[in-house]
mmCIF file of C-alpha atoms in Angstrom:
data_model
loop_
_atom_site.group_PDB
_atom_site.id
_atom_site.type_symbol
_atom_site.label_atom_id
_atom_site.label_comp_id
_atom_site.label_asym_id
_atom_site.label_seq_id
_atom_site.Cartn_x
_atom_site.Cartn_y
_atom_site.Cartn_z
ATOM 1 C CA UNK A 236 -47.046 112.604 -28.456
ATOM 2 C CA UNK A 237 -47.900 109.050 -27.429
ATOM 3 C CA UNK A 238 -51.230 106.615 -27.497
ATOM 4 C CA UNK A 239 -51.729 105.030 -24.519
ATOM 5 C CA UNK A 240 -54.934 102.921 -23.066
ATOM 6 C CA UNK A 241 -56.502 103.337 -20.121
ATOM 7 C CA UNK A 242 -56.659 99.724 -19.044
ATOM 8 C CA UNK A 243 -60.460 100.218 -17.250
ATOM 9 C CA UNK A 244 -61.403 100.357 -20.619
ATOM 10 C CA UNK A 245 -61.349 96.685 -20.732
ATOM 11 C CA UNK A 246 -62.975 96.105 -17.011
ATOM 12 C CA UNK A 247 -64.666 92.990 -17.721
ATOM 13 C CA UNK A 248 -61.844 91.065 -19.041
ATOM 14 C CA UNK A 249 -59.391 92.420 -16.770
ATOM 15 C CA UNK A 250 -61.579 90.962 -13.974
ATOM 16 C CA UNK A 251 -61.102 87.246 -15.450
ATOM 17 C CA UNK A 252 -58.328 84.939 -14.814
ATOM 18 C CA UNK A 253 -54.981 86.614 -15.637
ATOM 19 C CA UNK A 254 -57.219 89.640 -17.150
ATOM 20 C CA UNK A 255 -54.329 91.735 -16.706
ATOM 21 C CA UNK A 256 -52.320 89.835 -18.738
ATOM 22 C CA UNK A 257 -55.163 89.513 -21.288
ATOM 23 C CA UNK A 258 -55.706 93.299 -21.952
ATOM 24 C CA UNK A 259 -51.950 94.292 -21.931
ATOM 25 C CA UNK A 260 -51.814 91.701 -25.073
ATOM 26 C CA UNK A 261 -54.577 93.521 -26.647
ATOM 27 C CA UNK A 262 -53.559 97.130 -26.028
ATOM 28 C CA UNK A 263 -50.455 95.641 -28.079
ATOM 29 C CA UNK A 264 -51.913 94.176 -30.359
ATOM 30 C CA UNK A 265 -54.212 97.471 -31.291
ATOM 31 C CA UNK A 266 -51.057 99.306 -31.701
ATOM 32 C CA UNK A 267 -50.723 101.201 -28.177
ATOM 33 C CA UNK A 268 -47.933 102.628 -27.185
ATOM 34 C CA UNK A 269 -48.623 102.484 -23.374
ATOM 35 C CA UNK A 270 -51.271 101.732 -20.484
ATOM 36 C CA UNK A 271 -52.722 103.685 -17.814
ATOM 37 C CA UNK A 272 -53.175 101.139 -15.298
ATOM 38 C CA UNK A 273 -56.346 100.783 -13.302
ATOM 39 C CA UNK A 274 -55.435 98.438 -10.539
ATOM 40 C CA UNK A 275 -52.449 95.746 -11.041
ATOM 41 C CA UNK A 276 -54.973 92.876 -10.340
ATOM 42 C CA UNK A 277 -52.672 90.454 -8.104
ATOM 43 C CA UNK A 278 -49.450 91.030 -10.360
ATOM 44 C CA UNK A 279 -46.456 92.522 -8.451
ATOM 45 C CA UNK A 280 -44.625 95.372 -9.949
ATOM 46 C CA UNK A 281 -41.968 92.724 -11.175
ATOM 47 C CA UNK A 282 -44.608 90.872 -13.110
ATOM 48 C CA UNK A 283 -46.072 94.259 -14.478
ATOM 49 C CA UNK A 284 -42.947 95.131 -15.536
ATOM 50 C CA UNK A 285 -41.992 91.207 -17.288
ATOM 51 C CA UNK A 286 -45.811 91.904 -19.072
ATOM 52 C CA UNK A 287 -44.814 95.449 -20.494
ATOM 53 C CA UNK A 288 -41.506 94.307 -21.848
ATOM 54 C CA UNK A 289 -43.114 91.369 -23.288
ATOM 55 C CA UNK A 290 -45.837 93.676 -25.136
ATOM 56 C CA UNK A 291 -43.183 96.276 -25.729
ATOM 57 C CA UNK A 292 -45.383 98.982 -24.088
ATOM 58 C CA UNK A 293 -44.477 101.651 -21.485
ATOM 59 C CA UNK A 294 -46.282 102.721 -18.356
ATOM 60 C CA UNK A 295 -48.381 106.357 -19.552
ATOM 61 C CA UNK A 296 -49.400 106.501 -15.933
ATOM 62 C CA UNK A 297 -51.623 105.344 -12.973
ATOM 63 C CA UNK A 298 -54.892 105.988 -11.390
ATOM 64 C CA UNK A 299 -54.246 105.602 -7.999
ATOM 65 C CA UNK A 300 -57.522 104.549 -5.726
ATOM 66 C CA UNK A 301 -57.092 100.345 -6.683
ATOM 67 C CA UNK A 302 -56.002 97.941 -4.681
ATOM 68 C CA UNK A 303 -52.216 98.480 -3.406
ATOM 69 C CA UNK A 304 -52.385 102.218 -4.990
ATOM 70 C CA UNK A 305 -55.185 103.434 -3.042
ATOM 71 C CA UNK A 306 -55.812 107.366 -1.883
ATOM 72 C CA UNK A 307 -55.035 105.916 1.576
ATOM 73 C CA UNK A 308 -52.233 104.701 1.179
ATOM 74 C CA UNK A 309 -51.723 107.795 -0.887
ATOM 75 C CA UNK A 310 -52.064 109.683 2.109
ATOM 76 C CA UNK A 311 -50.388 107.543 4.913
ATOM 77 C CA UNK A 312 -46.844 107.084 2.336
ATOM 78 C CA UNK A 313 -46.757 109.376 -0.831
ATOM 79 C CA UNK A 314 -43.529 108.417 -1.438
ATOM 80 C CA UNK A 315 -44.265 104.703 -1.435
ATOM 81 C CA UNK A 316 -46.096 105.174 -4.176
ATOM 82 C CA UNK A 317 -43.134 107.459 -5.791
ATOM 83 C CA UNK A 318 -40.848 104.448 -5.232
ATOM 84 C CA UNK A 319 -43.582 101.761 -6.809
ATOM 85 C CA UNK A 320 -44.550 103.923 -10.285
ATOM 86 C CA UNK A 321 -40.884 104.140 -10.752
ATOM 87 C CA UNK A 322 -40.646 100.657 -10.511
ATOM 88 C CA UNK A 323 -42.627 100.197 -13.352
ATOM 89 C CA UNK A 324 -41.683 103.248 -15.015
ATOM 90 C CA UNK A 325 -44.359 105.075 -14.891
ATOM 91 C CA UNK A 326 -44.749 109.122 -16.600
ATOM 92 C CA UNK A 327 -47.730 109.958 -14.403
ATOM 93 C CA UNK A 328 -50.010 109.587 -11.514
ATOM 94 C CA UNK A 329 -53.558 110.389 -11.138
ATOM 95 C CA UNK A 330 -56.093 110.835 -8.918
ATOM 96 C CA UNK A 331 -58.833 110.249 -10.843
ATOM 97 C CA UNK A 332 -62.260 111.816 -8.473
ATOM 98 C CA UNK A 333 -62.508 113.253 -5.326
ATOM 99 C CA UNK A 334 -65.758 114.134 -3.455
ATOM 100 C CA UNK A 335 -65.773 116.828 -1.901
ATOM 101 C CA UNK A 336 -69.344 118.346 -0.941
ATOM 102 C CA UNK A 337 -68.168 122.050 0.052
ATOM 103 C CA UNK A 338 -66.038 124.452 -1.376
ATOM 104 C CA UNK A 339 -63.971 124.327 2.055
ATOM 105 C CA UNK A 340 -63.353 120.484 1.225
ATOM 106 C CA UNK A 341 -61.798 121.215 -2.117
ATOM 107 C CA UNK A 342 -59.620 124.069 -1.029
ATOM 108 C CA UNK A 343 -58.282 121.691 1.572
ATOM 109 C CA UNK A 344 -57.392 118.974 -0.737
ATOM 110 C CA UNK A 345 -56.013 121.380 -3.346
ATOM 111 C CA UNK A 346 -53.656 122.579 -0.658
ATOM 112 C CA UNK A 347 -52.974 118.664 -0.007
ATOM 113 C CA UNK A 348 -52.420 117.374 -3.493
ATOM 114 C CA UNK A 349 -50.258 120.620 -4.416
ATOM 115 C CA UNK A 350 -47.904 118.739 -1.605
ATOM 116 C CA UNK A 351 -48.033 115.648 -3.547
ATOM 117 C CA UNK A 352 -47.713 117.147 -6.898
ATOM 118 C CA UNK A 353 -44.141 118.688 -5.569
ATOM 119 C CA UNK A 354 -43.081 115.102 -4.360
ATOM 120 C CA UNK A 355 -43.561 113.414 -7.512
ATOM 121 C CA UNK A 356 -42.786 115.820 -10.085
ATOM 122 C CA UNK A 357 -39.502 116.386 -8.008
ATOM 123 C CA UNK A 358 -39.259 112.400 -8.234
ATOM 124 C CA UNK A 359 -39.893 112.731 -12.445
ATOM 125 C CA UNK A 360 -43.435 111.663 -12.631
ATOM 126 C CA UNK A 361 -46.070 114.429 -13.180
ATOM 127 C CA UNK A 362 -48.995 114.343 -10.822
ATOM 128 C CA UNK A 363 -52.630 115.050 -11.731
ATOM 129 C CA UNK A 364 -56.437 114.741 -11.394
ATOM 130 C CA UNK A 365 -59.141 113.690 -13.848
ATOM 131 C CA UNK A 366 -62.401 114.772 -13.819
ATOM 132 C CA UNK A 367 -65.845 113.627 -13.831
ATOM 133 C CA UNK A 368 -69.209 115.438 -14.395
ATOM 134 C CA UNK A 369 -69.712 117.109 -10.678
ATOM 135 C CA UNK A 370 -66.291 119.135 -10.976
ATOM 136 C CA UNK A 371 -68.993 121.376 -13.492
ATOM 137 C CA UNK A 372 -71.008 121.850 -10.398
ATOM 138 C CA UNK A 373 -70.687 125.230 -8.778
ATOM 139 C CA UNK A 374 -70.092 126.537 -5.280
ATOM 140 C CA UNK A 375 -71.481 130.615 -5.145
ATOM 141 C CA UNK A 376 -71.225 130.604 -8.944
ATOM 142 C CA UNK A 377 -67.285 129.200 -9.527
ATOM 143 C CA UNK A 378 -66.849 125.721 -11.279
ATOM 144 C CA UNK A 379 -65.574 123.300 -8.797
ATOM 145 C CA UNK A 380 -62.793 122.510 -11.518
ATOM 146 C CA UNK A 381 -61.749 125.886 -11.527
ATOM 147 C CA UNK A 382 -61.616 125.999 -7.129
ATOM 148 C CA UNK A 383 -59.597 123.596 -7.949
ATOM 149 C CA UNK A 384 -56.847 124.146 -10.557
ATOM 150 C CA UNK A 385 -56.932 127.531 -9.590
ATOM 151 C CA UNK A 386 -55.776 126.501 -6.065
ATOM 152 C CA UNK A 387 -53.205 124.322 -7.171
ATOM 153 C CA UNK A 388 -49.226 125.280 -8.791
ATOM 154 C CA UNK A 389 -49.959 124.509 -12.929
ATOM 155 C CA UNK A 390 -46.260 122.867 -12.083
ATOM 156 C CA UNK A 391 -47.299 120.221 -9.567
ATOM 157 C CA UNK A 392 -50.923 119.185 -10.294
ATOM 158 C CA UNK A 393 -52.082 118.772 -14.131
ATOM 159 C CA UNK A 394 -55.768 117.964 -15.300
ATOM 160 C CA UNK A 395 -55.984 115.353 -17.148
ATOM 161 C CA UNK A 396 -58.986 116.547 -19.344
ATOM 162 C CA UNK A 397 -61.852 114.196 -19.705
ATOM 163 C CA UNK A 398 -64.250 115.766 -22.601
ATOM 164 C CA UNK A 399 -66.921 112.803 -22.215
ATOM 165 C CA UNK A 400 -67.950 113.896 -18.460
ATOM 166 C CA UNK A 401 -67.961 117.510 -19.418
ATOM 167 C CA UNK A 402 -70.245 117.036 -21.908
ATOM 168 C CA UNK A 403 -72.450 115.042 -19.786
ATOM 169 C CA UNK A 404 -72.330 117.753 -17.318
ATOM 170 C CA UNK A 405 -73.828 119.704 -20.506
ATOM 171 C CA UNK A 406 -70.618 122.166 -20.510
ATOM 172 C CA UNK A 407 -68.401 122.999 -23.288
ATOM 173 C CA UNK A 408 -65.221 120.514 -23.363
ATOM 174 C CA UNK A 409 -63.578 122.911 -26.293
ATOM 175 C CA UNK A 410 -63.652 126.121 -24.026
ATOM 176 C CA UNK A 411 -62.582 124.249 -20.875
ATOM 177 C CA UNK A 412 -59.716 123.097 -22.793
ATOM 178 C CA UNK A 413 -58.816 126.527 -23.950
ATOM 179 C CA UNK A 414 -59.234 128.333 -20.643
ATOM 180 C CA UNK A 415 -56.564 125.313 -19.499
ATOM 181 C CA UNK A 416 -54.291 125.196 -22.543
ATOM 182 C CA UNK A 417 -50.708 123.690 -21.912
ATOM 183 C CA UNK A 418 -51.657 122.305 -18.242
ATOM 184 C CA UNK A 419 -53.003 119.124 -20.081
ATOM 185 C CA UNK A 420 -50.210 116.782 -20.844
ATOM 186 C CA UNK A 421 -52.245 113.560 -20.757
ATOM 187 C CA UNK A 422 -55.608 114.232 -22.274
ATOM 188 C CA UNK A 423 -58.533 111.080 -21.846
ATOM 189 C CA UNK A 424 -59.993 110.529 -25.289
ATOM 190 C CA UNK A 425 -63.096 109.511 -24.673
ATOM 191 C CA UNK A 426 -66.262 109.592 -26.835
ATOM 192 C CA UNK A 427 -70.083 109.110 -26.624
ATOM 193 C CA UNK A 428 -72.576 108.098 -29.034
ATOM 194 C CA UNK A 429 -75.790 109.871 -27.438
ATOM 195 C CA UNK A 430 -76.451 111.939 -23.840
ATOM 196 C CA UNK A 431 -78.674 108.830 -22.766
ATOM 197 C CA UNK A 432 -79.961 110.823 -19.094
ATOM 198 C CA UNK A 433 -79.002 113.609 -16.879
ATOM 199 C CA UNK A 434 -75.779 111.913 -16.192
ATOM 200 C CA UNK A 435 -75.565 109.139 -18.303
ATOM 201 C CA UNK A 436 -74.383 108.317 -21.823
ATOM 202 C CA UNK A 437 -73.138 105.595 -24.466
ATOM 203 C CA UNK A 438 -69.765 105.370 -24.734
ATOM 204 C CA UNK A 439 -68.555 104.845 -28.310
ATOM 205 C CA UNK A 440 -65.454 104.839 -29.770
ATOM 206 C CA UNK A 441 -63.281 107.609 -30.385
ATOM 207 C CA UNK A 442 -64.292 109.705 -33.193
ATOM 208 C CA UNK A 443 -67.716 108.365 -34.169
ATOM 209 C CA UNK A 444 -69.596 110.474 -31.228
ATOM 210 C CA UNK A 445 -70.678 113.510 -30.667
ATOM 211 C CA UNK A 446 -67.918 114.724 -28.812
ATOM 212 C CA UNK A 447 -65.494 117.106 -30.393
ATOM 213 C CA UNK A 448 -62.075 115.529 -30.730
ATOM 214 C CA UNK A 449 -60.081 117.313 -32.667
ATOM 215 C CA UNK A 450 -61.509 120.880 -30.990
ATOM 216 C CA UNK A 451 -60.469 119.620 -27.629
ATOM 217 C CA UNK A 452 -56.947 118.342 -28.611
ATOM 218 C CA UNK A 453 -56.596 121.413 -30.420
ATOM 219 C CA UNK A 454 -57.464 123.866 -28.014
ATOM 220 C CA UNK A 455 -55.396 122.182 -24.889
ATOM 221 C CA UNK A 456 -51.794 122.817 -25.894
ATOM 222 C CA UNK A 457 -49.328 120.414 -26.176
ATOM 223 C CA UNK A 458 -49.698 116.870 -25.122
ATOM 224 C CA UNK A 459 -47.478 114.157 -23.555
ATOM 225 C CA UNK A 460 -50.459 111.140 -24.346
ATOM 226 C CA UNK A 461 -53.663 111.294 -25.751
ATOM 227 C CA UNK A 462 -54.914 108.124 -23.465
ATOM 228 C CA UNK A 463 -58.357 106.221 -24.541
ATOM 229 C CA UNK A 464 -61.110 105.392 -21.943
ATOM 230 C CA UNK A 465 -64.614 103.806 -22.307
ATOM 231 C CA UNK A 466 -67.088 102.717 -19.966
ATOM 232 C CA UNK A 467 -67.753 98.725 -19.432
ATOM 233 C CA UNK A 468 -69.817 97.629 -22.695
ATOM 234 C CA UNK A 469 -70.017 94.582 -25.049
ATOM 235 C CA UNK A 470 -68.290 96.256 -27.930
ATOM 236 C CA UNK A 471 -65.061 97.760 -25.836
ATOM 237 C CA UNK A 472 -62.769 95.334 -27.180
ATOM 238 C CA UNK A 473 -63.961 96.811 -30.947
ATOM 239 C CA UNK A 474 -63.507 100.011 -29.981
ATOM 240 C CA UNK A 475 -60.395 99.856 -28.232
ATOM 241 C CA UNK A 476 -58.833 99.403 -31.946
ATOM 242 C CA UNK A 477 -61.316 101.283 -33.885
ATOM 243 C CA UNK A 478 -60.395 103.895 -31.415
ATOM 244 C CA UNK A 479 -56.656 103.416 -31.682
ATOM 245 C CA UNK A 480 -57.373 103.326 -35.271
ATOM 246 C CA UNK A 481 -58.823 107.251 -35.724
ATOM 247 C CA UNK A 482 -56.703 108.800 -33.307
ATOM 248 C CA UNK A 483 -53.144 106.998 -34.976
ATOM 249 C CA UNK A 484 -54.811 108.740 -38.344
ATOM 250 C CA UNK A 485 -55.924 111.942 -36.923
ATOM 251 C CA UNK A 486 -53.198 112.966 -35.007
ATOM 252 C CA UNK A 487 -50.575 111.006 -34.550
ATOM 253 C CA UNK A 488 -49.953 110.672 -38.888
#
């Protein structure tokens, strides 16, 4: 089991002159042992790759839906994108929303990303989708999360489990998690200090929120990465080791 850093984490510097650059440094420096990239911000896969040899850290995956990596292109080339995460090495690929607004929508991009999840996992890079808070939503009673794992092969698509939108959705990470053990190879670690609206919250870091860690990682099976994320906010630089800090001590000791 690896830590690695989802890189949106650290939006706002990532958005300033060679930010990309900047927050691959810092992800080393905090101890990471990879990044989930966000976006490559100008660099070409070349230059990703010169930055992560020079950090000594390892693509954990992508979240497609940024710049050169969008869902179109997704959808006009799959294996385009195949042949670019290799390039940089990468051990997954995410979608990380999709908004579908009936139940016929979902079914019809289950069916579609099943497709993709069989061209990349046959390529070696496991395929999956991250949720937010409206996959807690129902259509006639069923969980849009569950239309949709339950309509995609546990072999091609995984979920990459984020706890901090199900609890904003006011559902139970922990049980989630348990009803989806062992299809969770990259779980987001991502805490919050206090439920701040109907769907908002404060992002903290990892371990000093309300969110319950060590019952979600527990209850999901085995894991590839445990990956941090946190919203944009003054103190995400802070928490990005404080973060890397708790979960090195927690889990990975």
């Amino acid at each position: 089991m690896k830590l690695g850093l989802q890189l949106f984490s650290l939006i706002d510097i990532m958005n300033t002159e060679d930010g990309l650059r900047k927050v691959m440094k810092i992800a080393a420096d905090a101890g990471y042992d990879g990044v989930e990239f966000a976006g490559f911000h100008g660099l070409t896969m070349d230059e990703v790759n010169e930055e992560l040899k020079k950090n000594n850290l390892v693509t954990a995956g992508i979240h497609l839906g940024w710049g050169s990596m969008s869902l179109e292109d997704l959808h006009k080339d799959p294996m385009a994108i195949v042949k670019d995460a290799k390039k940089i090495g990468a051990q997954s690929v995410v979608i990380p929303s999709f908004g579908g607004k009936t139940r016929e929508e979902w079914l019809t991009f289950a069916k579609q990303i099943n497709e993709y999840g069989k061209m990349f996992n046959d390529s070696g890079i496991i395929f999956g989708y991250h949720n937010h808070r409206h996959e807690f939503e129902k259509f006639d009673g069923e969980y849009i999360i569950d239309i949709l794992l339950e309509n995609c092969d546990p072999e091609n698509v995984f979920w990459e489990l984020d706890p901090r939108h199900i609890v904003i959705a006011r559902e139970d990470p922990v049980a989630f998690a348990k009803k989806y053990c062992g299809r969770v190879p990259v779980l987001h670690m991502r805490d919050i200090e206090k439920l701040t609206g109907p769907d908002t919250a404060d992002d903290t870091a990892v371990g000093s929120g309300i969110v319950d860690i060590p019952g979600v990682v527990a209850a999901s099976g085995d894991h590839q990465w445990l990956v941090v994320e946190e919203g944009p906010g003054p103190e995400n630089e802070k928490h990005v080791f404080m973060s890397a800090d708790y979960i090195r001590k927690t889990f990975l000791k």
